[in-house]
Amino acid sequence: MRDGIAECLADAVNEQNHNPNRLTLAYTAILKCALLALRALDLRMKPVRGHHIYAMESLGETLGTDSHEVDYLRELAQARHQEMYESRPVTDGEVEEAIETATALAHKLDTWLKARGLLGLKTKGA
């Protein structure tokens, strides 16, 4: 799954991709970080309504993400939803902020996994 995070980030920073796709890729990288942190603790999200938000909210408990960043992740999920279902335009600033957040979270995840001796290990379902 870490490879998937890196691939999403690589595609998100590619300016040849359109902003809505770049935002979705950054969002997906963030979601994968949340899911991998849960899997590292031998937990899994059930595919229920709102599971993306629940996974992102879990970052406060797993990686120690502060409440302001969790609030931003909720806003990002809403922006992604509006873009997908209501064709809301995505600005360059929104894309850049999402990419910065995803990149920082991926680094935080690596540090967290390393501190637990899990970096480089396969986790169940990953």
Coordinates of C-alpha atoms in Angstrom, one line a residue, residues 67-118:
S67 CA -7.9 18.4 15.1
H68 CA -7.3 21.3 12.7
E69 CA -5.8 18.9 10.2
V70 CA -8.6 16.4 10.6
D71 CA -11.1 19.3 10.0
Y72 CA -9.2 20.1 6.8
L73 CA -9.4 16.5 5.8
R74 CA -13.2 16.6 6.2
E75 CA -13.3 19.7 4.1
L76 CA -11.1 18.0 1.4
A77 CA -13.5 15.1 1.3
Q78 CA -16.4 17.5 0.8
A79 CA -14.5 19.3 -2.0
R80 CA -13.8 16.0 -3.7
H81 CA -17.4 15.0 -3.4
Q82 CA -18.6 18.3 -4.8
E83 CA -16.2 18.1 -7.7
M84 CA -17.3 14.5 -8.5
Y85 CA -21.0 14.9 -8.1
E86 CA -21.7 18.6 -8.7
S87 CA -18.9 19.5 -11.1
R88 CA -17.5 22.1 -8.8
P89 CA -14.2 23.6 -10.2
V90 CA -11.0 22.8 -8.4
T91 CA -8.5 25.6 -7.9
D92 CA -4.7 25.4 -8.2
G93 CA -4.5 26.4 -4.5
E94 CA -6.8 23.6 -3.4
V95 CA -4.7 21.1 -5.4
E96 CA -1.4 22.3 -3.9
E97 CA -2.8 22.3 -0.4
A98 CA -4.1 18.7 -0.8
I99 CA -0.7 17.6 -2.2
E100 CA 1.2 19.3 0.6
T101 CA -1.0 17.6 3.2
A102 CA -0.8 14.2 1.5
T103 CA 3.0 14.4 1.2
A104 CA 3.4 15.5 4.9
L105 CA 1.1 12.7 6.0
A106 CA 3.0 10.1 4.0
H107 CA 6.2 11.2 5.7
K108 CA 4.5 11.1 9.1
L109 CA 3.2 7.6 8.4
D110 CA 6.7 6.4 7.4
T111 CA 8.1 7.8 10.6
W112 CA 5.3 6.3 12.6
L113 CA 5.8 2.9 11.0
K114 CA 9.6 3.0 11.5
A115 CA 9.2 3.9 15.2
R116 CA 7.1 0.7 15.6
G117 CA 9.5 -1.4 13.6
L118 CA 6.9 -1.9 10.8

